[in-house]
Every structure is written in C-alpha cells, then in structure tokens.
Amino acid sequence: MMTKNIVSYGVYLPFLRIKRDEYVNALGSCSAAIKEKAVMDIDEDVITMAVEAARDAIADVDISQIGVLTLASTNFPYQEKVMTGTVIEALRLNKNVLTCQHGNSALAGTEAFLAALGMLEQTEQKYALVIVSDSLSADASMDIEHGFGAAACAFVLAKDEPGLEFEGAYAYTGESMGLRYRLPGETSVRDIGVKTYATQAYNDTVKNAVWGLLGQLGRNPVDYSHVILHQNDVKTASALGKKIGFNEEQMKEGLLFNLVGDTGACSAMLGLCQVLDNIASNDKVIVCSYGSGAGSHALSFKSTNQLLKRTKSFKAMLNKKQYINYIQYLKLKRNI
Amino acid sequence: MEGVAIIGAGQTRYGDFPNKGVKELFAEAYLEMLQSVDQSLDPQMIQAAYIGCLSAGSGFQLGQLAPLLMGHVGLPNVNAVRIENACASGGFALYNAACAVASGKFDLVVAAGVEKMRDVSSSKGRYWLGVSGDTEYERLAGSTFAGIYALMAARYMHEYGLKREHLSMVAVKNHKHAVANPKAQFRKEITIEQAMNGVPVAHPFNVWDCSPTTDGAAVVLLCNAKIARNFTSKPVYLKGFGAASDYLAIHDRNSITRLAATRKAAAEAYKQAGIGPGDVNFAEVHDCFTIAEILAYGDLGFCEEGRAHYLLEEGVTQLNGKLPVNSSGGLKAKGHPIGATGCGMACEIFKQLRDEAKEPSRQIKNARFALSHNVGGSGGTAAVFIYQRGDE
Amino acid sequence: MGAHISIPMYQRAVPQRYRLAGQKCLKCGKVNFPPKAVCKYCLTGAEFEEIQLSGRGIVYSYTVIAGGGAPPEFSEEARCKGKYPVVLVELEEGPRVIAQLVNPPAEGITIGMKVEAVFRKIYEEEGVIRYGFKFRPATSDS
C-alpha cells in the first residue's frame, strides 16, 4: 500500500511582535497567558503568509511534481474568490493542480491536510502542498482578542517517499459552541465567554479524538515522542495532555502559544513544525487540532527518514522579530 | 537650416492664483509677450503655437488644449498643438517651435507653457505629481516623484561623498536669487540651518529640497533670424537646441548619478551652437529637487561628474559667481508650473540677455551666451538650449 | 485617487509582480526585468525565454518616503507606519527593480546591504488586493 509522508515543511512567522506587558500597560491587564505574540504588518494577510511559508517548504522540491494544493485559514481576505489561484501564481505551480480551500473554523488546518491525503490519490503527480495560514481577529475592546496571533505553515506530502509517515487519523465532532464563533460579514469573532463550558468542550473533544486514535492504532501515550495539542492557551492544553497520559517532555516542543499567540487553524500544525526541526528517526508524533467547540482531528505520524534540510530553523524565526507598542498595534489593526 | 531668434517673451508671476485658470494664465503671459516685442507686430502673422502642458488644468481639458488657449487670445486659426513631456513640456514646446522655424516651414511661431496646479485637493495634486514616472513600477513601489530623485541623491552621496549640506546649498542659493525676481513664487531668503532641517519628504530630502506646486504660464515668440530685426533691435538668438529621451524608469538606467537625456540634449545643443560649456556665461537649469541642479552641473559639462559640490562650495554658481545658475530662483524658488517651466527659463534668459532683468540688482552683466535646461520627470526626457545675445 | 491600474492591467503583470518572472534574451543571454519588447542590453533581440529570478540582491540606492507625501493609494500604509523605505535593488541576475523594503534594520538602511524578495500586499483598489513583491533584509542564516 502507498505510504504518504511529509517530506518537507515551511514556516512563516510575522516579523512584528507585541509583548503581554504592552497590553498590561495600556489596558491594566491582559487576558491571555502569553509572553508575546506575532502580529501581521499592514501589508500582510493570510495569503501573503501562506505564500512565504510555502516558499520555505518547496525551496528544494521539484514543483513540477506538485499535483495537489490545499489551503486553510479562518480569515481569508475574500469571502468569495479562488485564493489558491494567488498561491499558484506566486509559487509558479502547475495550473492543473487539484485545489481546495478550507475555512470556517480552526479545524480547517487538519481538514486541509486530510483532504490533501485523499486528493493525492487523484493525481499522477508525486506531491501535495498543504498550506495553513491563519490570523484571528476581534475588536480591540474584547478580552478574547488579547491572545490572537498570526502564523503560517506549509507541508509537502509525498507518495512513497521516506519522511514523516502519516499513520492514521481519528475525528471527533459534535455540537458545541466552545470558545468563539463568527457571523457572516463580521470581521470580529464573538466570544462565548463561559470559561468552564469552553474548557470542558475543549477537554472532551480533544481527549476523545486522541483516545480514539490511540485505540485505533493500538498504542499508548508512552509510544509517542511528541504530542501537539491545539492551544487556546498553554495551561489548558498541558493540563489535558497530562490527563490523557502525556508528560511534559512529550509536550514541550509543541507548545508555542506563549510566543506566537492563538494561531487558530495553524496552532497544532505549527507546533508540529517546531517538533520536526529536531525529530529523530522512528519518533512518533500525535497532532490534534481543535475547531473551537465542535471538533477535533487527531493525526499520527512516524519518522522514517531525515526530512529535507531546512535553511531556517524555527528557533531562528522565533528570534527574528521587532517589538511594537500597543498604539502601533491598534494602528495595524485599523483601530486608530 | 534657418536661424532662430526670440523676439518676445512674457510670463505670469509664478505662484498660487485662485482667481486664474489655465486660460487666464496663458492670456496674461501671451499679452506680456506681445508687449515685449518692441517694434510693430501683427499677431495674426503668427502661424503656429506649441503649448506645453501636463495636466491641462488638472485634467479638465486633456484633449485639444492648444486651440482652446489660442482661441482665447484671438488666434483661432493657427496650427496649434499641445506638447506633453511632463516637466519638460515647455522645453519640448520650445524645441518643436524652434525646429519648425529652423526648417523654414514657419517664420513666426509661439512656444508656450502653462500649468494650473493649485486648485486641486492635495490628494489630486499628488496624483498629478506621480503620473510621469513609470507608474506601473515606480509608483506601485510606493515611491513619489521626490522619492525617485531621492534615490539618485542617495546614490550620488554614496559614490561621490556629497553631503546633505550641499543639497541645502542649492536651495539657499536659489531662494536668495528669487528675492529680487518679481516673477518668483517665493521671494524670501532661507538660511542653511533652515534648509537642512525642514520637514522630511523623502530621505535625504526635506521640504526645502523640493520645488513647489505652482500656477503659471510663459510664452515666447520665435521667428526666422533673418527677419528678427523687423520686430526688435535686441533679438536673442537660439543658437543651439537639443532634446533627448532616456528610459523612463530609474531601474532601467545604467547610471543614476547622471541624466543621459540631458547629456545627449546638451551635446546636440553645444554642437549646433558651436560652443562648449566653458563659453556659457549663465544658465537656468532644472532644479525640481536640489539634487537635480547638482546632476545638471555634471551633465551640462560645467564640471566633471561627481564634482558638482565643489562648484557649490566655491560659490561659482551664485549670482555674483563665475557661472551664475538659476538667477531667476530656479524651479525651487521661482516656482515650477510644470508645463510652463521650460518656456519660463527662456523668458528669464531673454530678459537677461537684453539687459532688462527686473529688478536691475540681479542683472547679469556682459553675458554673451546662456543656457537653459529642462527635464521631464526624473530624466525620461530633457531639452537644452543655447542662447546668444543679438544686440552686439 | 490613484494612478488607475485596472484589474485586467494588473493581472497581465502578475508573473512579474507575484514571483519576479524575468525574460532571458535568446540573442545575448542577458536578463530583462521588467519585460521589454526588445532586449535592453543588445537592443536587437526580441525573443525571450521566461526565467525565475531569485529575488536576492543588494540595495543599490534607497529613500524613505515620509508619510505625508505618499501617493494616495499608499496613504493608509503611510498613516500606519509614519514613513516607509523604498529601495532600488540590484538583483543577482543583473536587473534593478524598485520596491518597498519591509522590516528595515533598526541601525538604518545601507547601500550594498543584502535583501530578498517577499510577497506582500502592495495596495488595494476597487476592493481588489493587489499583491506583489517587496524586499526585506536578507535573513542571516540563509
């Protein structure tokens, strides 16, 4: 049977950062347990970040062999438009690649990944490119906004080429509003604002997805070197990880919320990128997304080979930054 | 080729005139030109008119502006055409008028320029200032017209050690010259400290490095040199005229510390006049930004490329220097009504070479040859003229 | 009010704007960017092969546009940033291009500094985002 493997990946973090202190100084408090978070510049959007992350991922890949492009974001710049077209032109991909866009919730990232796995069967080409790029937005007056960050990551999936082999997925989806939602035409999410309800929704959904996957593969938490859970904050994610049976060592490299903020559809996938920078052969990884209430996808991977050598390390990207103050932040968010 | 003489010249004051439109400005300059012709002239003898203008009154008359203006001054039936090469529109109007006379086709031709820039909102004004570069690339880089010249200035500073202070020396000099010129927009001296510390525009430029937006018009009357003395005892001969173009976009040019168009136009003009840069007694050069005058020194042969700042340090181009440049105040202080500028320079030289400069304090004495230099945009086009006094 | 570049006109230049597609003269082998009908180097070649420019180059000259004077279509960006740099970049392959510089170094821009192309929003008109290249200081570890 054909194996499908991540053979290359790329990351884009905006250059600008705002520290938690800026919120505290300006507003008296900050609702998010971040140290700092990534902020898009005025001339950036999820498409520009997607292109940059993808360029990073395909730098050493034969792009003529890419037959699938899937793109995910909860915050596309257009409500109606084929945005994969922009990406295809910018990356000079074949115009006959199979494409799809995923949005509407933070589940979009793993949806795009799973879609690419399926679509890869429909193409003669060897590779699929998955791009997850997200930035969250809410009115500056809302507490929920404090944690909202921005980032993009991209993965090249290959047929039968050693790398990070996809082993299986388990989905768990029900009806829950969770943390937040957004109505058509609105640029700001709405905050459900019921903390224990939201935490319970997260815990139930993510836990069921991860347990489901472990059961399906006949594995235990100890079989994994790394686990990356979607992070609306570090504390809840870590607490749940421990409850499921993972230890801090397994989780630490996947935790990014305190440095980049809530990156929505990107959250778990971005954690995977940081893990991949130092992954060892035969390491197993669980990645679990969470779509703000209703659903989770748990994905299992096994490292079979060195991935394509990368020119930029994740750590270097985290360190390449410029801090802005809260007023500059508001200007960027068009609130001044 | 027939000889070409200037027998009349007139211009409005340059400035901000809410009560005057393109037609009124043009008429004012035209009527002053007629008055300057000291012997009898029947205006109906004028055969053609070349009128430089960029925005045609901020776009209200982009089509057929020339017949509109000529009809307004009682000459509805001449061969009238609008000439557009951005800031060199006036220069190219003059060049085409000179060629028309030199060819023998016409004996009496108007060369003119007009621009009405001060009656639009600042955002529309910025629009018109940004349409003469390679819009698709330069403008979409977020650059302004000042930004393009600023790139040249930064490179010139890098290559030749030009200092910020030298840029300001151009501004100070030209403002000083404009004080005595009743036609100038700004008749106020500025100090070097002021000039170096203005509001930033585009690094290394501040507001004092930039020419203003201006309303104004200028009209000169050319005739076949053979009949010049029928109209005046003091004609000014247009001994040489050259014009050239270059890549419009700054990124396409090999060097950005010189304007190839100016060099080619100057070579053509000098050759035709049979003189060299050393024979020029004074000049009106295109100083839309301070660096433009500095580039012009090298491009016109007043100094070697990269050594313009020494001319400034030594005061060579001051009114009382060996080679006064921009006795009018230049675009910087006399003002820069885009389409009018090239013809306005000819007006200044016409007056100077006839010893009629107003006020007399700024009259350049014993001058025989003068040069004017008009540039389109950032150097996409340029026209250069050599004038010789005719009362010798 | 901007220098109006229509949606179709913008689209025709997408290969140049989105990914710096250059043209290699089949006669003299030199690389033109932006495209020309006749090669700007040999002045005779009129047939070209499309090549992908690296986006890497050095700053040939630079300026910093002060907010108040920005072209109207950049006024929002200027308002947000106060000022922004524009650079003339000499690309590895030879051509020079003009574009904005993002993430300018705190110690200032210098002629000769290494830069690389980056994909950004250039401006928005008629509700359509016009994407294209800008430059940023070259990342040291690449």
PDB file of C-alpha atoms in Angstrom, chain B residues 38-194:
ATOM      1  CA  ASP B  38       9.370  96.493 -29.205  1.00  0.00           C
ATOM      2  CA  GLN B  39       8.537  97.139 -32.846  1.00  0.00           C
ATOM      3  CA  SER B  40       5.254  96.580 -34.599  1.00  0.00           C
ATOM      4  CA  LEU B  41       3.842  93.086 -34.762  1.00  0.00           C
ATOM      5  CA  ASP B  42       0.526  91.948 -36.145  1.00  0.00           C
ATOM      6  CA  PRO B  43      -0.332  88.910 -34.015  1.00  0.00           C
ATOM      7  CA  GLN B  44      -2.315  87.484 -36.921  1.00  0.00           C
ATOM      8  CA  MET B  45       1.021  86.786 -38.600  1.00  0.00           C
ATOM      9  CA  ILE B  46       1.670  84.055 -36.005  1.00  0.00           C
ATOM     10  CA  GLN B  47       1.468  80.757 -37.852  1.00  0.00           C
ATOM     11  CA  ALA B  48       1.797  78.086 -35.231  1.00  0.00           C
ATOM     12  CA  ALA B  49       1.726  77.535 -31.497  1.00  0.00           C
ATOM     13  CA  TYR B  50       3.355  74.757 -29.473  1.00  0.00           C
ATOM     14  CA  ILE B  51       1.997  74.743 -25.957  1.00  0.00           C
ATOM     15  CA  GLY B  52       3.492  72.648 -23.206  1.00  0.00           C
ATOM     16  CA  CYS B  53       1.178  71.396 -20.508  1.00  0.00           C
ATOM     17  CA  LEU B  54       0.934  68.249 -18.419  1.00  0.00           C
ATOM     18  CA  SER B  55      -2.380  68.237 -16.649  1.00  0.00           C
ATOM     19  CA  ALA B  56      -4.351  70.588 -18.891  1.00  0.00           C
ATOM     20  CA  GLY B  57      -5.883  72.331 -15.915  1.00  0.00           C
ATOM     21  CA  SER B  58      -5.904  69.259 -13.701  1.00  0.00           C
ATOM     22  CA  GLY B  59      -7.438  67.171 -16.392  1.00  0.00           C
ATOM     23  CA  PHE B  60     -10.407  69.281 -17.398  1.00  0.00           C
ATOM     24  CA  GLN B  61      -9.090  69.765 -20.942  1.00  0.00           C
ATOM     25  CA  LEU B  62      -6.850  66.825 -21.750  1.00  0.00           C
ATOM     26  CA  GLY B  63      -7.931  66.965 -25.378  1.00  0.00           C
ATOM     27  CA  GLN B  64      -7.137  69.909 -27.663  1.00  0.00           C
ATOM     28  CA  LEU B  65      -5.990  72.358 -25.042  1.00  0.00           C
ATOM     29  CA  ALA B  66      -3.907  74.348 -27.554  1.00  0.00           C
ATOM     30  CA  PRO B  67      -6.764  75.534 -29.797  1.00  0.00           C
ATOM     31  CA  LEU B  68      -8.758  76.393 -26.677  1.00  0.00           C
ATOM     32  CA  LEU B  69      -5.976  78.665 -25.450  1.00  0.00           C
ATOM     33  CA  MET B  70      -5.180  80.216 -28.839  1.00  0.00           C
ATOM     34  CA  GLY B  71      -8.849  80.940 -29.462  1.00  0.00           C
ATOM     35  CA  HIS B  72      -8.915  82.654 -26.087  1.00  0.00           C
ATOM     36  CA  VAL B  73      -6.249  85.148 -27.219  1.00  0.00           C
ATOM     37  CA  GLY B  74      -7.694  85.915 -30.636  1.00  0.00           C
ATOM     38  CA  LEU B  75      -5.773  83.421 -32.738  1.00  0.00           C
ATOM     39  CA  PRO B  76      -8.368  80.762 -33.532  1.00  0.00           C
ATOM     40  CA  ASN B  77      -6.844  79.721 -36.827  1.00  0.00           C
ATOM     41  CA  VAL B  78      -3.226  78.858 -36.171  1.00  0.00           C
ATOM     42  CA  ASN B  79      -1.546  75.480 -36.237  1.00  0.00           C
ATOM     43  CA  ALA B  80      -1.871  74.845 -32.508  1.00  0.00           C
ATOM     44  CA  VAL B  81      -0.770  71.756 -30.648  1.00  0.00           C
ATOM     45  CA  ARG B  82      -0.267  70.721 -27.040  1.00  0.00           C
ATOM     46  CA  ILE B  83       3.098  69.197 -26.215  1.00  0.00           C
ATOM     47  CA  GLU B  84       3.446  66.871 -23.270  1.00  0.00           C
ATOM     48  CA  ASN B  85       6.637  65.598 -21.738  1.00  0.00           C
ATOM     49  CA  ALA B  86       5.814  66.137 -18.077  1.00  0.00           C
ATOM     50  CA  CYS B  87       8.047  68.818 -16.521  1.00  0.00           C
ATOM     51  CA  ALA B  88       9.823  69.224 -19.859  1.00  0.00           C
ATOM     52  CA  SER B  89       6.598  70.006 -21.729  1.00  0.00           C
ATOM     53  CA  GLY B  90       7.579  73.667 -22.018  1.00  0.00           C
ATOM     54  CA  GLY B  91      11.080  72.798 -23.151  1.00  0.00           C
ATOM     55  CA  PHE B  92       9.779  70.441 -25.788  1.00  0.00           C
ATOM     56  CA  ALA B  93       7.263  73.070 -26.921  1.00  0.00           C
ATOM     57  CA  LEU B  94      10.176  75.443 -27.382  1.00  0.00           C
ATOM     58  CA  TYR B  95      12.235  72.759 -29.095  1.00  0.00           C
ATOM     59  CA  ASN B  96       9.467  71.905 -31.532  1.00  0.00           C
ATOM     60  CA  ALA B  97       8.786  75.573 -32.220  1.00  0.00           C
ATOM     61  CA  ALA B  98      12.496  76.125 -32.869  1.00  0.00           C
ATOM     62  CA  CYS B  99      12.603  73.149 -35.236  1.00  0.00           C
ATOM     63  CA  ALA B 100       9.545  74.452 -37.056  1.00  0.00           C
ATOM     64  CA  VAL B 101      11.233  77.797 -37.647  1.00  0.00           C
ATOM     65  CA  ALA B 102      14.606  76.247 -38.446  1.00  0.00           C
ATOM     66  CA  SER B 103      13.000  74.009 -41.039  1.00  0.00           C
ATOM     67  CA  GLY B 104      11.800  77.055 -42.915  1.00  0.00           C
ATOM     68  CA  LYS B 105       8.204  75.931 -42.724  1.00  0.00           C
ATOM     69  CA  PHE B 106       7.170  78.809 -40.441  1.00  0.00           C
ATOM     70  CA  ASP B 107       8.541  82.287 -39.799  1.00  0.00           C
ATOM     71  CA  LEU B 108       6.648  83.243 -36.678  1.00  0.00           C
ATOM     72  CA  VAL B 109       5.803  80.723 -34.029  1.00  0.00           C
ATOM     73  CA  VAL B 110       4.660  80.781 -30.416  1.00  0.00           C
ATOM     74  CA  ALA B 111       6.249  78.446 -27.897  1.00  0.00           C
ATOM     75  CA  ALA B 112       4.444  78.423 -24.605  1.00  0.00           C
ATOM     76  CA  GLY B 113       3.722  76.512 -21.469  1.00  0.00           C
ATOM     77  CA  VAL B 114       1.058  76.681 -18.834  1.00  0.00           C
ATOM     78  CA  GLU B 115       0.092  74.805 -15.714  1.00  0.00           C
ATOM     79  CA  LYS B 116      -2.647  75.203 -13.163  1.00  0.00           C
ATOM     80  CA  MET B 117      -1.704  73.121 -10.140  1.00  0.00           C
ATOM     81  CA  ARG B 118      -3.009  74.952  -7.137  1.00  0.00           C
ATOM     82  CA  ASP B 119      -6.750  74.451  -7.414  1.00  0.00           C
ATOM     83  CA  VAL B 120      -6.973  70.763  -6.600  1.00  0.00           C
ATOM     84  CA  SER B 121      -7.085  68.865  -3.339  1.00  0.00           C
ATOM     85  CA  SER B 122      -3.752  67.669  -2.035  1.00  0.00           C
ATOM     86  CA  SER B 123      -4.515  64.051  -2.921  1.00  0.00           C
ATOM     87  CA  LYS B 124      -5.339  65.001  -6.526  1.00  0.00           C
ATOM     88  CA  GLY B 125      -2.223  67.131  -6.580  1.00  0.00           C
ATOM     89  CA  ARG B 126      -0.170  64.136  -5.514  1.00  0.00           C
ATOM     90  CA  TYR B 127      -1.870  62.159  -8.247  1.00  0.00           C
ATOM     91  CA  TRP B 128      -0.658  64.553 -10.943  1.00  0.00           C
ATOM     92  CA  LEU B 129       2.837  64.592  -9.492  1.00  0.00           C
ATOM     93  CA  GLY B 130       3.027  60.841  -9.711  1.00  0.00           C
ATOM     94  CA  VAL B 131       1.876  60.173 -13.250  1.00  0.00           C
ATOM     95  CA  SER B 132       5.070  60.984 -15.126  1.00  0.00           C
ATOM     96  CA  GLY B 133       7.319  58.183 -13.973  1.00  0.00           C
ATOM     97  CA  ASP B 134       6.953  54.536 -14.917  1.00  0.00           C
ATOM     98  CA  THR B 135       3.714  54.344 -12.970  1.00  0.00           C
ATOM     99  CA  GLU B 136       3.377  50.600 -13.169  1.00  0.00           C
ATOM    100  CA  TYR B 137       6.634  50.069 -11.302  1.00  0.00           C
ATOM    101  CA  GLU B 138       7.922  53.251  -9.681  1.00  0.00           C
ATOM    102  CA  ARG B 139       4.608  54.384  -8.331  1.00  0.00           C
ATOM    103  CA  LEU B 140       3.494  50.935  -7.260  1.00  0.00           C
ATOM    104  CA  ALA B 141       6.679  50.721  -5.248  1.00  0.00           C
ATOM    105  CA  GLY B 142       5.020  53.430  -3.160  1.00  0.00           C
ATOM    106  CA  SER B 143       7.504  55.944  -4.417  1.00  0.00           C
ATOM    107  CA  THR B 144       6.776  59.544  -5.128  1.00  0.00           C
ATOM    108  CA  PHE B 145       8.448  61.759  -7.667  1.00  0.00           C
ATOM    109  CA  ALA B 146      10.608  63.106  -4.840  1.00  0.00           C
ATOM    110  CA  GLY B 147      11.420  59.515  -3.924  1.00  0.00           C
ATOM    111  CA  ILE B 148      12.898  58.821  -7.343  1.00  0.00           C
ATOM    112  CA  TYR B 149      15.202  61.846  -7.169  1.00  0.00           C
ATOM    113  CA  ALA B 150      15.982  60.893  -3.580  1.00  0.00           C
ATOM    114  CA  LEU B 151      17.273  57.533  -4.842  1.00  0.00           C
ATOM    115  CA  MET B 152      19.584  59.443  -7.173  1.00  0.00           C
ATOM    116  CA  ALA B 153      20.695  61.716  -4.355  1.00  0.00           C
ATOM    117  CA  ALA B 154      21.449  58.819  -2.003  1.00  0.00           C
ATOM    118  CA  ARG B 155      23.483  57.094  -4.678  1.00  0.00           C
ATOM    119  CA  TYR B 156      25.324  60.320  -5.572  1.00  0.00           C
ATOM    120  CA  MET B 157      26.166  60.827  -1.906  1.00  0.00           C
ATOM    121  CA  HIS B 158      27.364  57.241  -1.688  1.00  0.00           C
ATOM    122  CA  GLU B 159      29.546  57.433  -4.793  1.00  0.00           C
ATOM    123  CA  TYR B 160      30.915  60.941  -4.575  1.00  0.00           C
ATOM    124  CA  GLY B 161      30.785  61.991  -0.955  1.00  0.00           C
ATOM    125  CA  LEU B 162      28.178  64.662  -1.497  1.00  0.00           C
ATOM    126  CA  LYS B 163      26.856  65.864   1.863  1.00  0.00           C
ATOM    127  CA  ARG B 164      23.362  66.765   2.945  1.00  0.00           C
ATOM    128  CA  GLU B 165      24.659  70.298   3.319  1.00  0.00           C
ATOM    129  CA  HIS B 166      25.443  70.546  -0.396  1.00  0.00           C
ATOM    130  CA  LEU B 167      21.834  69.829  -1.261  1.00  0.00           C
ATOM    131  CA  SER B 168      20.803  72.649   1.030  1.00  0.00           C
ATOM    132  CA  MET B 169      23.320  74.996  -0.553  1.00  0.00           C
ATOM    133  CA  VAL B 170      21.362  74.724  -3.792  1.00  0.00           C
ATOM    134  CA  ALA B 171      18.143  75.639  -2.029  1.00  0.00           C
ATOM    135  CA  VAL B 172      19.709  78.552  -0.160  1.00  0.00           C
ATOM    136  CA  LYS B 173      21.289  79.926  -3.337  1.00  0.00           C
ATOM    137  CA  ASN B 174      18.130  79.713  -5.416  1.00  0.00           C
ATOM    138  CA  HIS B 175      15.949  81.217  -2.720  1.00  0.00           C
ATOM    139  CA  LYS B 176      18.441  84.068  -2.461  1.00  0.00           C
ATOM    140  CA  HIS B 177      18.266  84.622  -6.207  1.00  0.00           C
ATOM    141  CA  ALA B 178      14.481  84.699  -6.205  1.00  0.00           C
ATOM    142  CA  VAL B 179      14.266  87.567  -3.721  1.00  0.00           C
ATOM    143  CA  ALA B 180      14.826  90.183  -6.425  1.00  0.00           C
ATOM    144  CA  ASN B 181      12.728  88.426  -9.071  1.00  0.00           C
ATOM    145  CA  PRO B 182       9.219  89.908  -9.188  1.00  0.00           C
ATOM    146  CA  LYS B 183       8.017  86.832 -11.108  1.00  0.00           C
ATOM    147  CA  ALA B 184       9.096  84.372  -8.435  1.00  0.00           C
ATOM    148  CA  GLN B 185       6.747  82.394  -6.203  1.00  0.00           C
ATOM    149  CA  PHE B 186       8.956  82.612  -3.097  1.00  0.00           C
ATOM    150  CA  ARG B 187      10.901  85.817  -2.615  1.00  0.00           C
ATOM    151  CA  LYS B 188      12.370  85.049   0.745  1.00  0.00           C
ATOM    152  CA  GLU B 189      15.848  84.037   1.744  1.00  0.00           C
ATOM    153  CA  ILE B 190      16.350  80.905   3.793  1.00  0.00           C
ATOM    154  CA  THR B 191      19.288  80.006   5.982  1.00  0.00           C
ATOM    155  CA  ILE B 192      21.356  76.877   5.593  1.00  0.00           C
ATOM    156  CA  GLU B 193      20.090  75.729   9.017  1.00  0.00           C
ATOM    157  CA  GLN B 194      16.503  76.113   7.844  1.00  0.00           C
TER     158      GLN B 194
END
